[in-house]
Coordinates of C-alpha atoms in Angstrom, one line a residue:
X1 CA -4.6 0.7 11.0
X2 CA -4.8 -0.4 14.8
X3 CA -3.4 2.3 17.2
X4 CA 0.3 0.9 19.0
X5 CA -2.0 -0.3 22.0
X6 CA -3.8 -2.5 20.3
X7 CA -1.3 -3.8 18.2
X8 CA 0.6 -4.2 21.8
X9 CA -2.1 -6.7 22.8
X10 CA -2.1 -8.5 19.9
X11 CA 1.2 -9.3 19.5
X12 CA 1.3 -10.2 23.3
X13 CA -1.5 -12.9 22.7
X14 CA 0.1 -14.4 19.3
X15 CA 3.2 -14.5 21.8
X16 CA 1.3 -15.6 24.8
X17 CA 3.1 -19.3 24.1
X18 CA 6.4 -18.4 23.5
X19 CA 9.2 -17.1 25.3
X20 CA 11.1 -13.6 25.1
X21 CA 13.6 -12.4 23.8
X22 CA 11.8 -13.3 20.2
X23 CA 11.1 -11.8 17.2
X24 CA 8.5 -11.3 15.0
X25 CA 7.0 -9.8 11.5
X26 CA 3.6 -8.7 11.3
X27 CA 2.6 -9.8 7.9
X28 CA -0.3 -7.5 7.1
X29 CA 2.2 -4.6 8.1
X30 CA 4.6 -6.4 5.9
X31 CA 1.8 -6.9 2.9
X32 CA 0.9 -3.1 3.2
X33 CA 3.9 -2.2 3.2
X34 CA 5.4 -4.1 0.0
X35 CA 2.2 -2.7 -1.7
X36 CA 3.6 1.4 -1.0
X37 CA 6.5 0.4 -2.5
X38 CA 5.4 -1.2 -5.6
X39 CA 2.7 1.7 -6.4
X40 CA 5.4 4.4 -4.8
X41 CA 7.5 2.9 -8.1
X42 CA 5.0 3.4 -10.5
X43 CA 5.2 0.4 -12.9
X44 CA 9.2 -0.2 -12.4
X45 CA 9.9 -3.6 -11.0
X46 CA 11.2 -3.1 -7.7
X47 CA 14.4 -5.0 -6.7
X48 CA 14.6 -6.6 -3.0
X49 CA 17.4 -5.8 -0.8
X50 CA 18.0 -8.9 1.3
X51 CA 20.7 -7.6 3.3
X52 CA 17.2 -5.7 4.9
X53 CA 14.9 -8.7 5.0
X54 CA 17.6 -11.5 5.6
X55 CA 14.9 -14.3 5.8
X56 CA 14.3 -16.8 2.8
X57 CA 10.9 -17.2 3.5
X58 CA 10.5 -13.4 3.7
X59 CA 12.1 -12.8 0.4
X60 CA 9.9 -15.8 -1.2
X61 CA 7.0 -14.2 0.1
X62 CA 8.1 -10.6 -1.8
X63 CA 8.9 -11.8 -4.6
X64 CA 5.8 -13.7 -5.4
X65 CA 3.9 -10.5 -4.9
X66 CA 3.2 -8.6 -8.5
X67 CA 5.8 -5.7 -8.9
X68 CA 8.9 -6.9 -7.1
X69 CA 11.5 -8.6 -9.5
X70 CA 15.1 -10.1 -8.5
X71 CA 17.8 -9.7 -5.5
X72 CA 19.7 -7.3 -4.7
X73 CA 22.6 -9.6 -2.3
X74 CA 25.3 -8.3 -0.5
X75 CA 28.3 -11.1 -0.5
X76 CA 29.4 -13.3 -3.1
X77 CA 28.8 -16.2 -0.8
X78 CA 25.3 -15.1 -0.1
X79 CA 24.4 -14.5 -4.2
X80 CA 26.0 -18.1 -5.0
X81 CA 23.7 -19.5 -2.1
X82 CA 20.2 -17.6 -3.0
X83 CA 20.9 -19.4 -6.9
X84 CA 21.5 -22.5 -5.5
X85 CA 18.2 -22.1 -3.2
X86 CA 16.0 -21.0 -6.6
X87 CA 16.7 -17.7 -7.1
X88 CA 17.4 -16.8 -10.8
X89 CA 17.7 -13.2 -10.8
X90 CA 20.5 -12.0 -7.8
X91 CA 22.6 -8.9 -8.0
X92 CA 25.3 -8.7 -6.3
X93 CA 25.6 -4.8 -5.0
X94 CA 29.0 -4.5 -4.0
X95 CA 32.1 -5.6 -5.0
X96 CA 34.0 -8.7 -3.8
X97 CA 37.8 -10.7 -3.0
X98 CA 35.6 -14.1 -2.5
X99 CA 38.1 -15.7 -4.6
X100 CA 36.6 -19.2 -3.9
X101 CA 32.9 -18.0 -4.6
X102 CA 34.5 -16.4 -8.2
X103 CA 36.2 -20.0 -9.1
X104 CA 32.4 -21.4 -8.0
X105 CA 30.7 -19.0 -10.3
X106 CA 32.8 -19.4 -13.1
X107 CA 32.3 -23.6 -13.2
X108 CA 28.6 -23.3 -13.1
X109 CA 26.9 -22.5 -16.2
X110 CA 23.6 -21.7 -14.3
X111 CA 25.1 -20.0 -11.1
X112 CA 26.8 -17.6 -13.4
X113 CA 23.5 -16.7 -15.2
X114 CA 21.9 -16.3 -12.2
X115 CA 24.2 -14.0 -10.7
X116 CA 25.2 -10.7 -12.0
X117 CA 28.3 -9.7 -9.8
X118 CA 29.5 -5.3 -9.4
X119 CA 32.7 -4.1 -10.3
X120 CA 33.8 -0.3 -10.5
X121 CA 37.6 -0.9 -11.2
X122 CA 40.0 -3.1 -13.7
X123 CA 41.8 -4.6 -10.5
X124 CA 38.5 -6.5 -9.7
X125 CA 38.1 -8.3 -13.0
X126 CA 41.7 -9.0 -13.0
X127 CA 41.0 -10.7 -9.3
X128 CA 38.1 -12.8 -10.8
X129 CA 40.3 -13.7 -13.7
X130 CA 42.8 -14.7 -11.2
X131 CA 40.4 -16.9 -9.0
X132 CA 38.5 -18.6 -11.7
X133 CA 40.5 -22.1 -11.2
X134 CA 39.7 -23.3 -14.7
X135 CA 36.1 -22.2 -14.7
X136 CA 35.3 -20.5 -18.4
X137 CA 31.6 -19.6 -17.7
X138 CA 31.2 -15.7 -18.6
X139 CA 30.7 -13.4 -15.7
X140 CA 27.6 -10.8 -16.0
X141 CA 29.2 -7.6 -14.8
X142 CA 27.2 -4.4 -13.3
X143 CA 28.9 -1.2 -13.4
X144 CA 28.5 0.9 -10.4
X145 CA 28.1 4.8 -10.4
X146 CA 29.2 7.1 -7.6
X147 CA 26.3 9.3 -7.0
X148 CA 27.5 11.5 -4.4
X149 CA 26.9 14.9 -4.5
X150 CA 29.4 17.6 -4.7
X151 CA 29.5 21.3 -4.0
X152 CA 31.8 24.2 -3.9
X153 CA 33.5 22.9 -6.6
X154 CA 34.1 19.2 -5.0
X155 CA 35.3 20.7 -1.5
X156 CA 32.0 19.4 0.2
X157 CA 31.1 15.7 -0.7
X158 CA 27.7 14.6 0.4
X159 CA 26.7 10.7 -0.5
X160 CA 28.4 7.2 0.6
X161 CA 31.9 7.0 -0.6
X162 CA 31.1 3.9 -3.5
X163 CA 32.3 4.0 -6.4
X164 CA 35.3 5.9 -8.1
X165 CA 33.9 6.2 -11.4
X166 CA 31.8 9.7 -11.1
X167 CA 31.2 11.0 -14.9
X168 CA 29.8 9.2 -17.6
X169 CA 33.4 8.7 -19.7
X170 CA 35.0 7.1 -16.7
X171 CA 31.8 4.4 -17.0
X172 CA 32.0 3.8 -21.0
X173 CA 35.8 3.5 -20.3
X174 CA 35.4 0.8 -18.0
X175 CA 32.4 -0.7 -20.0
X176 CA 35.2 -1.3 -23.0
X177 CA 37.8 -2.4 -20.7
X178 CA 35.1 -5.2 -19.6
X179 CA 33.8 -5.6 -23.5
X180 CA 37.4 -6.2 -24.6
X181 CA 38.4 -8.8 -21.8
X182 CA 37.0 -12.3 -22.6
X183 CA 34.6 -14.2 -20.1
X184 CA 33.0 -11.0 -18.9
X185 CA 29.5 -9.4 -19.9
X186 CA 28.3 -5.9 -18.9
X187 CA 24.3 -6.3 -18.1
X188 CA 23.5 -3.7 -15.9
X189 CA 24.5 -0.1 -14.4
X190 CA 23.9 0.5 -10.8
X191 CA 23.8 3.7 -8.8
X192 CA 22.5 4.0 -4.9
X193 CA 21.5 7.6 -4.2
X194 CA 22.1 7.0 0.2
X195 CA 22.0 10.5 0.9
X196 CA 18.2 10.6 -0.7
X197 CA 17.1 7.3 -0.2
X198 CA 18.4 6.8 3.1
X199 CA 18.0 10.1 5.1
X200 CA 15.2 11.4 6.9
X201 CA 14.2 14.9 5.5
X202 CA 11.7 15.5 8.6
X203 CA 13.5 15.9 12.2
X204 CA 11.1 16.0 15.6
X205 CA 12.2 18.7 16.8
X206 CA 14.8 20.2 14.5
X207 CA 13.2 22.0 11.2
X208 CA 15.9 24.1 10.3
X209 CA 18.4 20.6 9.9
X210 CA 15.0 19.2 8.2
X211 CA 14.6 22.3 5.6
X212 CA 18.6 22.3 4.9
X213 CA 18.3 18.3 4.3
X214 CA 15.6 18.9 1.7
X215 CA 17.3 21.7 0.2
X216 CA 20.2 19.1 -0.3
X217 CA 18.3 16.0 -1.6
X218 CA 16.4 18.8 -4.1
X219 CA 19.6 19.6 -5.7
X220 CA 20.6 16.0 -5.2
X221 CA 18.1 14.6 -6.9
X222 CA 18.0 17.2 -10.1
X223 CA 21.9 17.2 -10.8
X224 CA 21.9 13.3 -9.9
X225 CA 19.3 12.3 -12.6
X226 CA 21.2 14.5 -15.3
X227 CA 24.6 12.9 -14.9
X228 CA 22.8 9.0 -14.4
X229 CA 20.8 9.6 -17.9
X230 CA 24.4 11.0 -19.7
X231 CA 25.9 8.0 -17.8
X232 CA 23.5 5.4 -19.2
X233 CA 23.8 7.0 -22.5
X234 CA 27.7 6.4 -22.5
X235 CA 28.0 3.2 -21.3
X236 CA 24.8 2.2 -24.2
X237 CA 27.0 3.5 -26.7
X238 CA 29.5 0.8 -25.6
X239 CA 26.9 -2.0 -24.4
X240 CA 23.7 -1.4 -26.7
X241 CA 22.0 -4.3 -24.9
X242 CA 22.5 -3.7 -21.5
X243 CA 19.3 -5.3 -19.6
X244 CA 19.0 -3.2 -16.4
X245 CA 19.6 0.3 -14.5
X246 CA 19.0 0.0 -11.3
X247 CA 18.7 3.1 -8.7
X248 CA 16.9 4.1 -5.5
X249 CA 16.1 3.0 -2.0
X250 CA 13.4 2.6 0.4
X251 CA 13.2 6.8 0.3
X252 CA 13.6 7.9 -2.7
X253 CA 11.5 5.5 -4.9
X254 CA 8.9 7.7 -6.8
X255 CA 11.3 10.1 -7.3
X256 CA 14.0 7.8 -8.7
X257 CA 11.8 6.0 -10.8
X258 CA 10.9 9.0 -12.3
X259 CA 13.6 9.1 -14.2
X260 CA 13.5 7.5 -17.6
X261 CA 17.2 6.0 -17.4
X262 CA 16.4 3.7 -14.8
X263 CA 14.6 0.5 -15.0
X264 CA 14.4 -0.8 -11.9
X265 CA 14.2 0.4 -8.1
X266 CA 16.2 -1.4 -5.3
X267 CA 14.4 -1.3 -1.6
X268 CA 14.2 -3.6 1.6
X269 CA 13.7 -1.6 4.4
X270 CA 10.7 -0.1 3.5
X271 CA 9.2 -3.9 4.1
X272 CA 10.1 -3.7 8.0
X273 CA 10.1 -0.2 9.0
X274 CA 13.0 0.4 11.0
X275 CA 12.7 3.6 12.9
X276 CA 15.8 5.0 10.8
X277 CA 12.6 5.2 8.0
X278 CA 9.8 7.0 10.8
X279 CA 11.9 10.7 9.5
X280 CA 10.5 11.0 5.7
X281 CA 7.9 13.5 4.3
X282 CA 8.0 11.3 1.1
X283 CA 6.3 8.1 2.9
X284 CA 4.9 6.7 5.7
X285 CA 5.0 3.0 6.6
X286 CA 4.0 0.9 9.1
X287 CA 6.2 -1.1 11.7
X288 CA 6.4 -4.8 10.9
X289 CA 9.7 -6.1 12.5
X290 CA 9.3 -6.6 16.4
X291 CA 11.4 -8.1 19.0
X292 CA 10.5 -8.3 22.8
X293 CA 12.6 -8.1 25.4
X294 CA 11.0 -9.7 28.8
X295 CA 11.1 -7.9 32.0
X296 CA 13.2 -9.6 34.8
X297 CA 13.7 -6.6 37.2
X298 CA 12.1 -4.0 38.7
X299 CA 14.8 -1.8 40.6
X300 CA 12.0 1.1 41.4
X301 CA 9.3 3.4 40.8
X302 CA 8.8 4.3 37.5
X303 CA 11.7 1.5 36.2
X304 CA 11.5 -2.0 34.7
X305 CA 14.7 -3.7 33.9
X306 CA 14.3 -5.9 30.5
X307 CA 17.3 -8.9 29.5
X308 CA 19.3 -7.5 26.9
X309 CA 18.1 -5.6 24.1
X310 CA 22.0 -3.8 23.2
X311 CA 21.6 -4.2 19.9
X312 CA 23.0 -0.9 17.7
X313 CA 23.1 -0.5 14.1
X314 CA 25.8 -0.4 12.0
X315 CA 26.9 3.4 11.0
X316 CA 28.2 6.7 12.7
X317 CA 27.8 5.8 16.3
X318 CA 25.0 8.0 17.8
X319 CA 21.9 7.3 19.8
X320 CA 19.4 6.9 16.3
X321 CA 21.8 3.6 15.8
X322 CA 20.0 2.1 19.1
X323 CA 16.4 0.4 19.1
X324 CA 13.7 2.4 20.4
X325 CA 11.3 0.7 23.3
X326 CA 7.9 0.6 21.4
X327 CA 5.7 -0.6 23.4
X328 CA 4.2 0.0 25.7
X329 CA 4.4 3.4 25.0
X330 CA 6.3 6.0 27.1
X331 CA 9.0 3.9 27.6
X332 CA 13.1 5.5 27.6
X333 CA 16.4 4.5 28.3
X334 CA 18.2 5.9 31.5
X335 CA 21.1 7.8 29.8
X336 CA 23.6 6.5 32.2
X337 CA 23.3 2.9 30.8
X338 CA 21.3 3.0 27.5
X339 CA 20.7 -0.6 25.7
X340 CA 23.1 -2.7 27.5
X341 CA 24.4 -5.9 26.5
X342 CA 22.5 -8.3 29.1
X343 CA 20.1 -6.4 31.0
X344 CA 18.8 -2.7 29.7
X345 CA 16.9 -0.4 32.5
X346 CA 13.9 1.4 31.2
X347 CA 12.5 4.2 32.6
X348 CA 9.1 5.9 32.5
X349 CA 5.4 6.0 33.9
X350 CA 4.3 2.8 32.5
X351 CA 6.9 1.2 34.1
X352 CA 4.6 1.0 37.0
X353 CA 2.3 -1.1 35.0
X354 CA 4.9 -4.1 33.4
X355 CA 5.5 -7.4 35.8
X356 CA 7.9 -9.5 36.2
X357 CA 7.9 -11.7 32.6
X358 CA 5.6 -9.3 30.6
X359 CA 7.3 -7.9 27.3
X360 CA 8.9 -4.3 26.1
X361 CA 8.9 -4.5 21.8
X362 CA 11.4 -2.7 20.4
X363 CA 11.8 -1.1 16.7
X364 CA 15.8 -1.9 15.0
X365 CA 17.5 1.1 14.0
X366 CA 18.0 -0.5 11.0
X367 CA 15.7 -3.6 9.0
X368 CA 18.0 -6.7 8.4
X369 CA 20.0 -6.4 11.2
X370 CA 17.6 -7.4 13.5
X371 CA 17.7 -10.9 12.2
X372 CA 21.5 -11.5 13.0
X373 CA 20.3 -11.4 16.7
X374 CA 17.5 -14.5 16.4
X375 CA 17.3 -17.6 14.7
X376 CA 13.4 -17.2 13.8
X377 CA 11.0 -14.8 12.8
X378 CA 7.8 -15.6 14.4
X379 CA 5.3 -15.1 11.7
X380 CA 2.4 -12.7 12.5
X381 CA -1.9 -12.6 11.5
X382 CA -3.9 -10.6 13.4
X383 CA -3.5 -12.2 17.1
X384 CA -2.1 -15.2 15.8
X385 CA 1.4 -17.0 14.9
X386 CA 0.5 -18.6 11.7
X387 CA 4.3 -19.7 10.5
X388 CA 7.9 -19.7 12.2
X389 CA 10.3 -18.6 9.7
X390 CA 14.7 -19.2 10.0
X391 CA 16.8 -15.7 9.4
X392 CA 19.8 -15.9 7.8
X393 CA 21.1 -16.9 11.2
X394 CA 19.1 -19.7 11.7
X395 CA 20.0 -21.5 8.7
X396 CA 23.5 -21.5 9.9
X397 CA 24.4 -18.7 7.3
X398 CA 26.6 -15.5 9.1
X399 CA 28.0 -13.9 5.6
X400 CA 29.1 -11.0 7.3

C-alpha cells in the first residue's frame, strides 16, 4: 500500500490535465477493497448497495467480480431503471408511494422479475394494488425485519427506526396476509443491523464510548441472530421456498454471515471508504473515492482557501457528517467557518506549501453521496486516468 504522500502525487499527475473541483475512484483501492468484502463474507454472495456506489459503470464493474451477486436499490424509480439498463437481480430496500413506478412494474413481465420490491405493512400492498393501472404481473415481495435492539425492558431503543414488525409472529402474519392476496409473492426476508454494521466501535481519542459501543454491538449481535433465525423459521413455515435472507453492512459482514439464517450480505461502502468506515476494529479499508478541491486563496500564513468543498452527509448533524481534507496531510478546518458552500479556509503548516491552483482531496463522510455533487468519476490506475465514468448525476438521474 503507498503511504497518503505518494498516493497524493499520484493522483495529482493522473489529474495533472483536468480541472478541480473533480472526482475520482482509485480502482486498485476499489479492487482491494471489493476483495475484503467478498472473503470478510465467507462464501455468502454479497449484495451491492448502490445507493453507496451510485455509478453504473462502478456497479458493472462489482458485479462482474466473483462473490458479489444482485442490487440492493433505494427508490422504485431507480430499481425499474437498473432492470431496464440490464440488471436482473435488484432489491428494492425500502418501502415505496411510487405509484407510477408500481403500475410500470406490474405491466412488465420482465421488470417485475427483476425487481423484488420491501413491504413491512398491509397498507403498502393495498397502495400497489391501488396503483397497478391494469398491470396483472405478480409482485416479488421482501419482508423487512426491525433489528433494533432493546434494553430495560424496551425503555432504551438502539437501531434505525425500520420496520414495525419486531418478533417472528408479526413476520409469518404478514407473510400470510401477502400469501392470501393475489399478484404478490414473498421471496426474500431482509433485516439491516445499522447500529453494528454502520458504527465505529474504535474512537481516537475516546475508549471508554469505544468499549461501551462494543459492549452494545456484542449483545447486539448475539440476541439479533437468535430472533433473525426464529424469524426466518416463521415466515419458512408460511413461504417454504423463499429464495433469499439478506442481512449486514459494510461492518458487520463476517459476523452476519455467520449466521446460518442468512444467505446473503448487503454492503457498498466498504468499496469507497468513506471516513465514517476509518472507526472499526473489525476491518480496515483503503480510501478509494477522492474529490479535489483547488486552491484559489491564500489569506495568510499557515492558511489556503480551497472553492467549495460544503458538502455534509446526510444524518444527525455533527462535525463526522463533514469531509475531511486528506491530502496533503495536516490540513483542518477553521472552526469559525468549517466546509463552506463556495469557498472553505483551511488551516495548518502545510498550508505554506499549496499555490494558487494546486489541489486539497478530501474523504466524504459518507460513500454515495459524493457522487450527487459531480457528474463523473474520473477513473484511476496507478498515475493514470484510464476511463471517465457518469454518477447517477451525470446521467441525468437525481432519485432522491
Amino acid at each position: 500500500m503507498n503511504s497518503p504522500a505518494a498516493d497524493r502525487a499520484r493522483y495529482d499527475r493522473a489529474t495533472a490535465h483536468l480541472d478541480a473541483p473533480l472526482a475520482l475512484v482509485d480502482l486498485d483501492a476499489f479492487d482491494a477493497n471489493a476483495d475484503d468484502l467478498v472473503r470478510r463474507a465467507g462464501g455468502k454472495p454479497v449484495r451491492v448497495a448502490s445507493k453507496s456506489v451510485r455509478c453504473r459503470v462502478l456497479l458493472e464493474r462489482v458485479l462482474a467480480r466473483p462473490g458479489f451477486a444482485g442490487i440492493m436499490s433505494y427508490t422504485l424509480g431507480e430499481s425499474i431503471w437498473l432492470a431496464r439498463s440490464g440488471f436482473e437481480d435488484v432489491l428494492l430496500a425500502y418501502p415505496s408511494a411510487d405509484r407510477a413506478g408500481f403500475a410500470e412494474l406490474a405491466g412488465d413481465p420482465k421488470l417485475a422479475g427483476a425487481v423484488t420490491v420491501m413491504v413491512d405493512d398491509v397498507a403498502q400492498l393495498e397502495l400497489i394494488d391501488r396503483a397497478r393501472d391494469g398491470g396483472a404481473q405478480e409482485i416479488r415481495i421482501c419482508l423487512e425485519l426491525d433489528t433494533a435492539l432493546h434494553l430495560f425492558g424496551g425503555k432504551v431503543r438502539v437501531g434505525a427506526r425500520r420496520s414495525p414488525l419486531r418478533e417472528p409472529a408479526e413476520l409469518a402474519e404478514l407473510a400470510r396476509a401477502v400469501a392470501s392476496r393475489p399478484g404478490f409473492r414473498v421471496v426474500g426476508l431482509m433485516g439491516y443491523e445499522g447500529h453494528v454494521a454502520g458504527v465505529g466501535d474504535s474512537l481516537a481519542g475516546r475508549p471508554l464510548r469505544s468499549r461501551v459501543i462494543r459492549l452494545m454491538q456484542g449483545a447486539a449481535r448475539k440476541e439479533l441472530a437468535a430472533r433473525r433465525a426464529e424469524a426466518v423459521r416463521a415466515v419458512r413455515a408460511v413461504v417454504p421456498d423463499l429464495e433469499f435472507v439478506n442481512g449486514g453492512g459494510t461492518g458487520s459482514v463476517q459476523q452476519t454471515a455467520a449466521e446460518d439464517a442468512v444467505t446473503e450480505i448487503a454492503a457498498g461502502s466498504g468499496l469507497y471508504v468513506p471516513r465514517l468506515f476509518d472507526n472499526y476494529t473489525s476491518f480496515s479499508g483503503r480510501p478509494a473515492a477522492l474529490f479535489a478541491q483547488p486552491v484559489v486563496r491564500r489569506p495568510g500564513v499557515g492558511v489556503v482557501t480551497v472553492l467549495g468543498g460544503g458538502y455534509p452527509a446526510s444524518g444527525a448533524p455533527g462535525p463526522d457528517r463533514l469531509p475531511v481534507p486528506y491530502l496533503p496531510q495536516g490540513l483542518r478546518y477553521d472552526p469559525q467557518e468549517g466546509a463552506g458552500e463556495v469557498q472553505t479556509p483551511l488551516l495548518g503548516s502545510p498550508a505554506d506549501d499549496l499555490l494558487i491552483g494546486d489541489r486539497v482531496w478530501f474523504r466524504h463522510a459518507k460513500a454515495g453521496e459524493l457522487c450527487e455533487r459531480f457528474d463523473e468519476l474520473h477513473l484511476v490506475e496507478g498515475d493514470r486516468v484510464t476511463a471517465t465514468a457518469p454518477t447517477y448525476r451525470g446521467e441525468g438521474r437525481t432519485f432522491l
